[in-house]
Amino acid sequence: GAVVSQHPSRVICKSGTSVKIECRSLDFQATTMFWYRQFPKKSLMLMATSNEGSKATYEQGVEKDKFLINHASLTLSTLTVTSAHPEDSSFYICSANPTGNSGNTIYFGEGSWLTVV
Amino acid sequence: DAKTTQPNSMESNEEEPVHLPCNHSTISGTDYIHWYRQLPSQGPEYVIHGLTSNVNNRMASLAIAEDRKSSTLILHRATLRDAAVYYCIPLRGPFGNEKLTFGTGTRLTIIP
């Protein structure tokens, strides 16, 4: 089946630095990808919709200058957490739906654990 | 978006059937009912979806009430690998670039 891959799976960074997380669709093209954040024992919270070739659409309350999203190609979206703080430590997950897909399945990446120290 | 209500947690013995309920009383006529599950420390994965008729696939069965205000995900023979959080999500059709709104889901524990 279709695969969405995230990298890195785990990352530790120092407070104040920036960290980039990649989301790749390995065997399909996706004009739209989605970024979620999940805190321990909590549900997934949608952060933004990543649109290939245009600006991302952010959900209410999500700072666009802090969570930079770039959808450079039909198979790659990146999330950059800028000036990271310990409260940004979380599990970040992306998803993608194959372009032209008439429905059925949305594919998720394996997730990326971010720890800010 | 239609709201959903699921039990916070359920337990089942290994190799027994499991019935996971979901109430979606505000679902619209064109909403499909999707189920996803999330295993520990992984991204969610698709389980099954349906509109009106009951559905079966290799992972599970989905029983949809006649009034569509509730549905039940059925795992016919639970294994330890089925321990996960199960999410019931109404999605508008036809599909395009749908974003999923996750509720709290049901945490399923399988007892060996």
PDB file of C-alpha atoms in Angstrom:
ATOM      1  CA  GLY A   1       0.000   0.000   0.000  1.00  0.00           C
ATOM      2  CA  ALA A   2       0.869   3.647  -0.170  1.00  0.00           C
ATOM      3  CA  VAL A   3       3.550   4.789   2.205  1.00  0.00           C
ATOM      4  CA  VAL A   4       4.176   8.103   3.849  1.00  0.00           C
ATOM      5  CA  SER A   5       7.547   8.452   5.507  1.00  0.00           C
ATOM      6  CA  GLN A   6       8.727  10.965   8.072  1.00  0.00           C
ATOM      7  CA  HIS A   7      12.263  11.903   8.987  1.00  0.00           C
ATOM      8  CA  PRO A   8      13.667  12.064  11.539  1.00  0.00           C
ATOM      9  CA  SER A   9      11.673   9.676  13.681  1.00  0.00           C
ATOM     10  CA  ARG A  10      13.216  11.160  16.806  1.00  0.00           C
ATOM     11  CA  VAL A  11      15.081  14.389  17.343  1.00  0.00           C
ATOM     12  CA  ILE A  12      16.392  16.245  20.344  1.00  0.00           C
ATOM     13  CA  CYS A  13      17.244  19.906  20.017  1.00  0.00           C
ATOM     14  CA  LYS A  14      18.278  22.728  22.295  1.00  0.00           C
ATOM     15  CA  SER A  15      15.943  25.551  23.240  1.00  0.00           C
ATOM     16  CA  GLY A  16      16.122  28.398  20.792  1.00  0.00           C
ATOM     17  CA  THR A  17      17.210  26.333  17.837  1.00  0.00           C
ATOM     18  CA  SER A  18      15.148  25.295  14.838  1.00  0.00           C
ATOM     19  CA  VAL A  19      14.406  21.778  13.712  1.00  0.00           C
ATOM     20  CA  LYS A  20      13.032  20.500  10.417  1.00  0.00           C
ATOM     21  CA  ILE A  21      10.811  17.458   9.984  1.00  0.00           C
ATOM     22  CA  GLU A  22      10.250  15.967   6.538  1.00  0.00           C
ATOM     23  CA  CYS A  23       7.177  14.182   5.256  1.00  0.00           C
ATOM     24  CA  ARG A  24       7.486  12.236   2.016  1.00  0.00           C
ATOM     25  CA  SER A  25       4.961  10.304   0.018  1.00  0.00           C
ATOM     26  CA  LEU A  26       7.001   7.427  -1.345  1.00  0.00           C
ATOM     27  CA  ASP A  27       4.812   6.024  -4.093  1.00  0.00           C
ATOM     28  CA  PHE A  28       2.227   8.647  -4.888  1.00  0.00           C
ATOM     29  CA  GLN A  29       1.906  12.368  -5.455  1.00  0.00           C
ATOM     30  CA  ALA A  30       0.058  14.568  -3.017  1.00  0.00           C
ATOM     31  CA  THR A  31      -0.870  18.169  -3.683  1.00  0.00           C
ATOM     32  CA  THR A  32      -2.055  18.416  -0.106  1.00  0.00           C
ATOM     33  CA  MET A  33      -0.538  17.093   3.080  1.00  0.00           C
ATOM     34  CA  PHE A  34      -1.560  17.665   6.675  1.00  0.00           C
ATOM     35  CA  TRP A  35       0.454  18.220   9.821  1.00  0.00           C
ATOM     36  CA  TYR A  36      -0.779  17.126  13.242  1.00  0.00           C
ATOM     37  CA  ARG A  37       0.636  17.409  16.739  1.00  0.00           C
ATOM     38  CA  GLN A  38      -0.073  14.979  19.529  1.00  0.00           C
ATOM     39  CA  PHE A  39       0.767  15.285  23.214  1.00  0.00           C
ATOM     40  CA  PRO A  40       1.054  12.155  25.383  1.00  0.00           C
ATOM     41  CA  LYS A  41      -2.267  10.430  26.028  1.00  0.00           C
ATOM     42  CA  LYS A  42      -4.062  13.051  23.951  1.00  0.00           C
ATOM     43  CA  SER A  43      -5.671  12.996  20.546  1.00  0.00           C
ATOM     44  CA  LEU A  44      -4.183  14.335  17.343  1.00  0.00           C
ATOM     45  CA  MET A  45      -4.601  18.029  16.769  1.00  0.00           C
ATOM     46  CA  LEU A  46      -4.521  19.369  13.234  1.00  0.00           C
ATOM     47  CA  MET A  47      -1.962  22.139  12.889  1.00  0.00           C
ATOM     48  CA  ALA A  48      -2.039  23.053   9.227  1.00  0.00           C
ATOM     49  CA  THR A  49      -2.768  22.034   5.682  1.00  0.00           C
ATOM     50  CA  SER A  50       0.282  22.005   3.440  1.00  0.00           C
ATOM     51  CA  ASN A  51      -0.436  22.967  -0.175  1.00  0.00           C
ATOM     52  CA  GLU A  52       2.046  22.238  -2.965  1.00  0.00           C
ATOM     53  CA  GLY A  53       3.148  25.436  -4.634  1.00  0.00           C
ATOM     54  CA  SER A  54       1.260  27.755  -2.317  1.00  0.00           C
ATOM     55  CA  LYS A  55       1.082  28.884   1.283  1.00  0.00           C
ATOM     56  CA  ALA A  56       0.006  26.552   4.030  1.00  0.00           C
ATOM     57  CA  THR A  57      -3.327  27.018   5.742  1.00  0.00           C
ATOM     58  CA  TYR A  58      -3.007  27.109   9.508  1.00  0.00           C
ATOM     59  CA  GLU A  59      -5.623  26.129  12.047  1.00  0.00           C
ATOM     60  CA  GLN A  60      -6.756  28.682  14.557  1.00  0.00           C
ATOM     61  CA  GLY A  61      -4.258  29.190  17.335  1.00  0.00           C
ATOM     62  CA  VAL A  62      -1.279  27.774  15.447  1.00  0.00           C
ATOM     63  CA  GLU A  63       1.498  30.309  14.927  1.00  0.00           C
ATOM     64  CA  LYS A  64       2.526  30.306  11.286  1.00  0.00           C
ATOM     65  CA  ASP A  65       5.825  32.054  11.993  1.00  0.00           C
ATOM     66  CA  LYS A  66       6.766  29.422  14.521  1.00  0.00           C
ATOM     67  CA  PHE A  67       5.713  26.376  12.517  1.00  0.00           C
ATOM     68  CA  LEU A  68       6.971  26.974   9.000  1.00  0.00           C
ATOM     69  CA  ILE A  69       5.593  24.662   6.363  1.00  0.00           C
ATOM     70  CA  ASN A  70       7.041  24.264   2.902  1.00  0.00           C
ATOM     71  CA  HIS A  71       5.510  21.977   0.296  1.00  0.00           C
ATOM     72  CA  ALA A  72       8.255  22.113  -2.273  1.00  0.00           C
ATOM     73  CA  SER A  73       7.202  19.227  -4.459  1.00  0.00           C
ATOM     74  CA  LEU A  74       4.352  16.803  -4.950  1.00  0.00           C
ATOM     75  CA  THR A  75       6.072  14.279  -2.702  1.00  0.00           C
ATOM     76  CA  LEU A  76       7.631  16.380   0.038  1.00  0.00           C
ATOM     77  CA  SER A  77       6.372  18.681   2.764  1.00  0.00           C
ATOM     78  CA  THR A  78       8.543  19.995   5.567  1.00  0.00           C
ATOM     79  CA  LEU A  79       7.639  21.372   8.977  1.00  0.00           C
ATOM     80  CA  THR A  80      10.210  23.599  10.644  1.00  0.00           C
ATOM     81  CA  VAL A  81       9.769  24.376  14.312  1.00  0.00           C
ATOM     82  CA  THR A  82      11.570  27.675  14.788  1.00  0.00           C
ATOM     83  CA  SER A  83      13.041  28.906  18.050  1.00  0.00           C
ATOM     84  CA  ALA A  84      11.935  25.721  19.733  1.00  0.00           C
ATOM     85  CA  HIS A  85      10.980  25.681  23.397  1.00  0.00           C
ATOM     86  CA  PRO A  86      10.375  22.750  25.749  1.00  0.00           C
ATOM     87  CA  GLU A  87       6.609  23.172  25.366  1.00  0.00           C
ATOM     88  CA  ASP A  88       7.019  22.364  21.658  1.00  0.00           C
ATOM     89  CA  SER A  89       8.105  18.869  22.616  1.00  0.00           C
ATOM     90  CA  SER A  90       5.526  16.606  21.063  1.00  0.00           C
ATOM     91  CA  PHE A  91       4.785  13.873  18.546  1.00  0.00           C
ATOM     92  CA  TYR A  92       4.375  15.383  15.074  1.00  0.00           C
ATOM     93  CA  ILE A  93       2.525  13.413  12.418  1.00  0.00           C
ATOM     94  CA  CYS A  94       1.861  14.115   8.768  1.00  0.00           C
ATOM     95  CA  SER A  95      -0.741  12.653   6.443  1.00  0.00           C
ATOM     96  CA  ALA A  96      -1.359  12.681   2.732  1.00  0.00           C
ATOM     97  CA  ASN A  97      -4.091  11.705   0.303  1.00  0.00           C
ATOM     98  CA  PRO A  98      -2.986  10.693  -3.195  1.00  0.00           C
ATOM     99  CA  THR A  99      -3.829  13.349  -5.760  1.00  0.00           C
ATOM    100  CA  GLY A 100      -6.900  12.348  -7.680  1.00  0.00           C
ATOM    101  CA  ASN A 101      -7.837   9.756  -5.097  1.00  0.00           C
ATOM    102  CA  SER A 102     -11.575   9.314  -5.143  1.00  0.00           C
ATOM    103  CA  GLY A 103     -11.613   8.492  -1.488  1.00  0.00           C
ATOM    104  CA  ASN A 104     -11.170   5.631   0.922  1.00  0.00           C
ATOM    105  CA  THR A 105      -7.848   6.082   2.598  1.00  0.00           C
ATOM    106  CA  ILE A 106      -5.656   8.802   3.962  1.00  0.00           C
ATOM    107  CA  TYR A 107      -2.117   7.738   4.711  1.00  0.00           C
ATOM    108  CA  PHE A 108      -0.167   8.766   7.775  1.00  0.00           C
ATOM    109  CA  GLY A 109       3.523   8.929   8.443  1.00  0.00           C
ATOM    110  CA  GLU A 110       5.134   7.086  11.313  1.00  0.00           C
ATOM    111  CA  GLY A 111       5.408  10.266  13.329  1.00  0.00           C
ATOM    112  CA  SER A 112       8.365  12.266  14.612  1.00  0.00           C
ATOM    113  CA  TRP A 113       9.156  12.687  18.281  1.00  0.00           C
ATOM    114  CA  LEU A 114      10.568  16.106  19.087  1.00  0.00           C
ATOM    115  CA  THR A 115      12.186  16.754  22.433  1.00  0.00           C
ATOM    116  CA  VAL A 116      13.372  20.272  23.200  1.00  0.00           C
ATOM    117  CA  VAL A 117      15.833  20.518  26.061  1.00  0.00           C
TER     118      VAL A 117
ATOM    119  CA  ASP B   1     -18.310  18.722  11.302  1.00  0.00           C
ATOM    120  CA  ALA B   2     -20.369  15.956  12.880  1.00  0.00           C
ATOM    121  CA  LYS B   3     -19.517  15.267  16.525  1.00  0.00           C
ATOM    122  CA  THR B   4     -18.766  11.768  17.715  1.00  0.00           C
ATOM    123  CA  THR B   5     -18.963  10.056  21.076  1.00  0.00           C
ATOM    124  CA  GLN B   6     -16.924   6.989  21.900  1.00  0.00           C
ATOM    125  CA  PRO B   7     -16.142   5.223  25.175  1.00  0.00           C
ATOM    126  CA  ASN B   8     -12.788   6.359  26.539  1.00  0.00           C
ATOM    127  CA  SER B   9     -11.565   2.812  27.017  1.00  0.00           C
ATOM    128  CA  MET B  10     -12.490  -0.823  26.569  1.00  0.00           C
ATOM    129  CA  GLU B  11     -10.920  -4.137  27.416  1.00  0.00           C
ATOM    130  CA  SER B  12     -11.231  -7.466  25.699  1.00  0.00           C
ATOM    131  CA  ASN B  13      -9.709 -10.880  26.033  1.00  0.00           C
ATOM    132  CA  GLU B  14      -7.407 -12.114  23.344  1.00  0.00           C
ATOM    133  CA  GLU B  15      -9.049 -14.155  20.585  1.00  0.00           C
ATOM    134  CA  GLU B  16     -12.511 -12.876  21.461  1.00  0.00           C
ATOM    135  CA  PRO B  17     -14.636 -10.505  19.379  1.00  0.00           C
ATOM    136  CA  VAL B  18     -14.627  -6.817  20.183  1.00  0.00           C
ATOM    137  CA  HIS B  19     -17.407  -4.359  19.464  1.00  0.00           C
ATOM    138  CA  LEU B  20     -16.370  -0.708  19.509  1.00  0.00           C
ATOM    139  CA  PRO B  21     -19.329   1.693  19.446  1.00  0.00           C
ATOM    140  CA  CYS B  22     -19.522   5.216  18.112  1.00  0.00           C
ATOM    141  CA  ASN B  23     -22.375   7.690  18.275  1.00  0.00           C
ATOM    142  CA  HIS B  24     -22.555  10.301  15.516  1.00  0.00           C
ATOM    143  CA  SER B  25     -26.074  11.623  15.840  1.00  0.00           C
ATOM    144  CA  THR B  26     -25.356  14.857  13.916  1.00  0.00           C
ATOM    145  CA  ILE B  27     -23.932  13.117  10.895  1.00  0.00           C
ATOM    146  CA  SER B  28     -25.072  14.513   7.558  1.00  0.00           C
ATOM    147  CA  GLY B  29     -26.522  12.429   4.778  1.00  0.00           C
ATOM    148  CA  THR B  30     -23.347  12.531   2.701  1.00  0.00           C
ATOM    149  CA  ASP B  31     -20.873  11.831   5.509  1.00  0.00           C
ATOM    150  CA  TYR B  32     -19.009   8.576   5.306  1.00  0.00           C
ATOM    151  CA  ILE B  33     -18.062   6.918   8.592  1.00  0.00           C
ATOM    152  CA  HIS B  34     -14.369   6.202   8.753  1.00  0.00           C
ATOM    153  CA  TRP B  35     -12.464   4.305  11.386  1.00  0.00           C
ATOM    154  CA  TYR B  36      -8.766   4.750  11.996  1.00  0.00           C
ATOM    155  CA  ARG B  37      -6.610   3.293  14.699  1.00  0.00           C
ATOM    156  CA  GLN B  38      -3.354   4.375  16.249  1.00  0.00           C
ATOM    157  CA  LEU B  39      -0.965   1.847  17.674  1.00  0.00           C
ATOM    158  CA  PRO B  40       1.404   3.069  20.396  1.00  0.00           C
ATOM    159  CA  SER B  41       3.999   5.541  19.137  1.00  0.00           C
ATOM    160  CA  GLN B  42       2.836   5.290  15.535  1.00  0.00           C
ATOM    161  CA  GLY B  43       0.794   7.351  13.130  1.00  0.00           C
ATOM    162  CA  PRO B  44      -2.857   6.390  12.614  1.00  0.00           C
ATOM    163  CA  GLU B  45      -3.800   3.752  10.075  1.00  0.00           C
ATOM    164  CA  TYR B  46      -6.995   3.260   8.125  1.00  0.00           C
ATOM    165  CA  VAL B  47      -9.263   0.467   9.279  1.00  0.00           C
ATOM    166  CA  ILE B  48     -12.542   0.666   7.396  1.00  0.00           C
ATOM    167  CA  HIS B  49     -15.232   3.037   6.172  1.00  0.00           C
ATOM    168  CA  GLY B  50     -18.867   2.920   5.089  1.00  0.00           C
ATOM    169  CA  LEU B  51     -21.891   5.011   4.190  1.00  0.00           C
ATOM    170  CA  THR B  52     -25.062   3.028   4.823  1.00  0.00           C
ATOM    171  CA  SER B  53     -24.465  -0.659   4.317  1.00  0.00           C
ATOM    172  CA  ASN B  54     -22.433  -2.852   6.602  1.00  0.00           C
ATOM    173  CA  VAL B  55     -18.893  -3.346   5.367  1.00  0.00           C
ATOM    174  CA  ASN B  56     -16.278  -6.050   5.773  1.00  0.00           C
ATOM    175  CA  ASN B  57     -12.584  -6.128   5.044  1.00  0.00           C
ATOM    176  CA  ARG B  58      -9.624  -8.176   6.164  1.00  0.00           C
ATOM    177  CA  MET B  59      -9.149  -6.079   9.281  1.00  0.00           C
ATOM    178  CA  ALA B  60     -12.664  -5.600  10.601  1.00  0.00           C
ATOM    179  CA  SER B  61     -16.380  -5.231   9.991  1.00  0.00           C
ATOM    180  CA  LEU B  62     -18.413  -2.069  10.258  1.00  0.00           C
ATOM    181  CA  ALA B  63     -22.047  -2.212  11.276  1.00  0.00           C
ATOM    182  CA  ILE B  64     -23.963   0.998  10.595  1.00  0.00           C
ATOM    183  CA  ALA B  65     -27.308   1.672  12.242  1.00  0.00           C
ATOM    184  CA  GLU B  66     -30.259   2.132   9.943  1.00  0.00           C
ATOM    185  CA  ASP B  67     -30.638   5.780  11.011  1.00  0.00           C
ATOM    186  CA  ARG B  68     -26.841   6.250  10.646  1.00  0.00           C
ATOM    187  CA  LYS B  69     -26.628   7.896  14.034  1.00  0.00           C
ATOM    188  CA  SER B  70     -24.316   5.223  15.342  1.00  0.00           C
ATOM    189  CA  SER B  71     -21.949   2.563  14.131  1.00  0.00           C
ATOM    190  CA  THR B  72     -19.961  -0.307  15.576  1.00  0.00           C
ATOM    191  CA  LEU B  73     -16.527  -1.467  14.591  1.00  0.00           C
ATOM    192  CA  ILE B  74     -16.181  -5.205  15.021  1.00  0.00           C
ATOM    193  CA  LEU B  75     -12.894  -6.997  15.436  1.00  0.00           C
ATOM    194  CA  HIS B  76     -13.821 -10.616  15.029  1.00  0.00           C
ATOM    195  CA  ARG B  77     -10.927 -12.139  16.905  1.00  0.00           C
ATOM    196  CA  ALA B  78      -8.802  -9.680  18.826  1.00  0.00           C
ATOM    197  CA  THR B  79      -5.071 -10.165  19.026  1.00  0.00           C
ATOM    198  CA  LEU B  80      -2.504  -8.356  21.124  1.00  0.00           C
ATOM    199  CA  ARG B  81      -1.582  -6.360  18.024  1.00  0.00           C
ATOM    200  CA  ASP B  82      -5.046  -4.848  18.010  1.00  0.00           C
ATOM    201  CA  ALA B  83      -4.313  -2.892  21.188  1.00  0.00           C
ATOM    202  CA  ALA B  84      -4.637   0.688  20.009  1.00  0.00           C
ATOM    203  CA  VAL B  85      -6.739   3.839  20.153  1.00  0.00           C
ATOM    204  CA  TYR B  86      -9.640   3.579  17.718  1.00  0.00           C
ATOM    205  CA  TYR B  87     -11.118   6.704  16.190  1.00  0.00           C
ATOM    206  CA  CYS B  88     -14.491   7.040  14.518  1.00  0.00           C
ATOM    207  CA  ILE B  89     -14.484   9.984  12.072  1.00  0.00           C
ATOM    208  CA  PRO B  90     -17.299  11.201   9.823  1.00  0.00           C
ATOM    209  CA  LEU B  91     -15.979  12.555   6.533  1.00  0.00           C
ATOM    210  CA  ARG B  92     -17.830  14.414   3.833  1.00  0.00           C
ATOM    211  CA  GLY B  93     -17.956  12.810   0.432  1.00  0.00           C
ATOM    212  CA  PRO B  94     -16.990  12.903  -2.348  1.00  0.00           C
ATOM    213  CA  PHE B  95     -13.438  12.873  -1.118  1.00  0.00           C
ATOM    214  CA  GLY B  96     -10.715  15.162  -2.091  1.00  0.00           C
ATOM    215  CA  ASN B  97      -8.100  16.532   0.201  1.00  0.00           C
ATOM    216  CA  GLU B  98      -9.901  15.787   3.400  1.00  0.00           C
ATOM    217  CA  LYS B  99      -8.459  16.742   6.716  1.00  0.00           C
ATOM    218  CA  LEU B 100      -9.362  14.458   9.565  1.00  0.00           C
ATOM    219  CA  THR B 101     -10.647  15.798  12.854  1.00  0.00           C
ATOM    220  CA  PHE B 102      -9.836  13.351  15.611  1.00  0.00           C
ATOM    221  CA  GLY B 103     -11.927  13.012  18.746  1.00  0.00           C
ATOM    222  CA  THR B 104     -10.688  11.304  21.872  1.00  0.00           C
ATOM    223  CA  GLY B 105     -11.201   7.793  20.527  1.00  0.00           C
ATOM    224  CA  THR B 106     -11.440   4.513  22.414  1.00  0.00           C
ATOM    225  CA  ARG B 107      -8.321   3.005  23.930  1.00  0.00           C
ATOM    226  CA  LEU B 108      -8.614  -0.749  23.462  1.00  0.00           C
ATOM    227  CA  THR B 109      -6.658  -3.002  25.788  1.00  0.00           C
ATOM    228  CA  ILE B 110      -6.311  -6.675  24.927  1.00  0.00           C
ATOM    229  CA  ILE B 111      -5.869  -9.038  27.822  1.00  0.00           C
ATOM    230  CA  PRO B 112      -3.715 -12.091  27.072  1.00  0.00           C
TER     231      PRO B 112
END
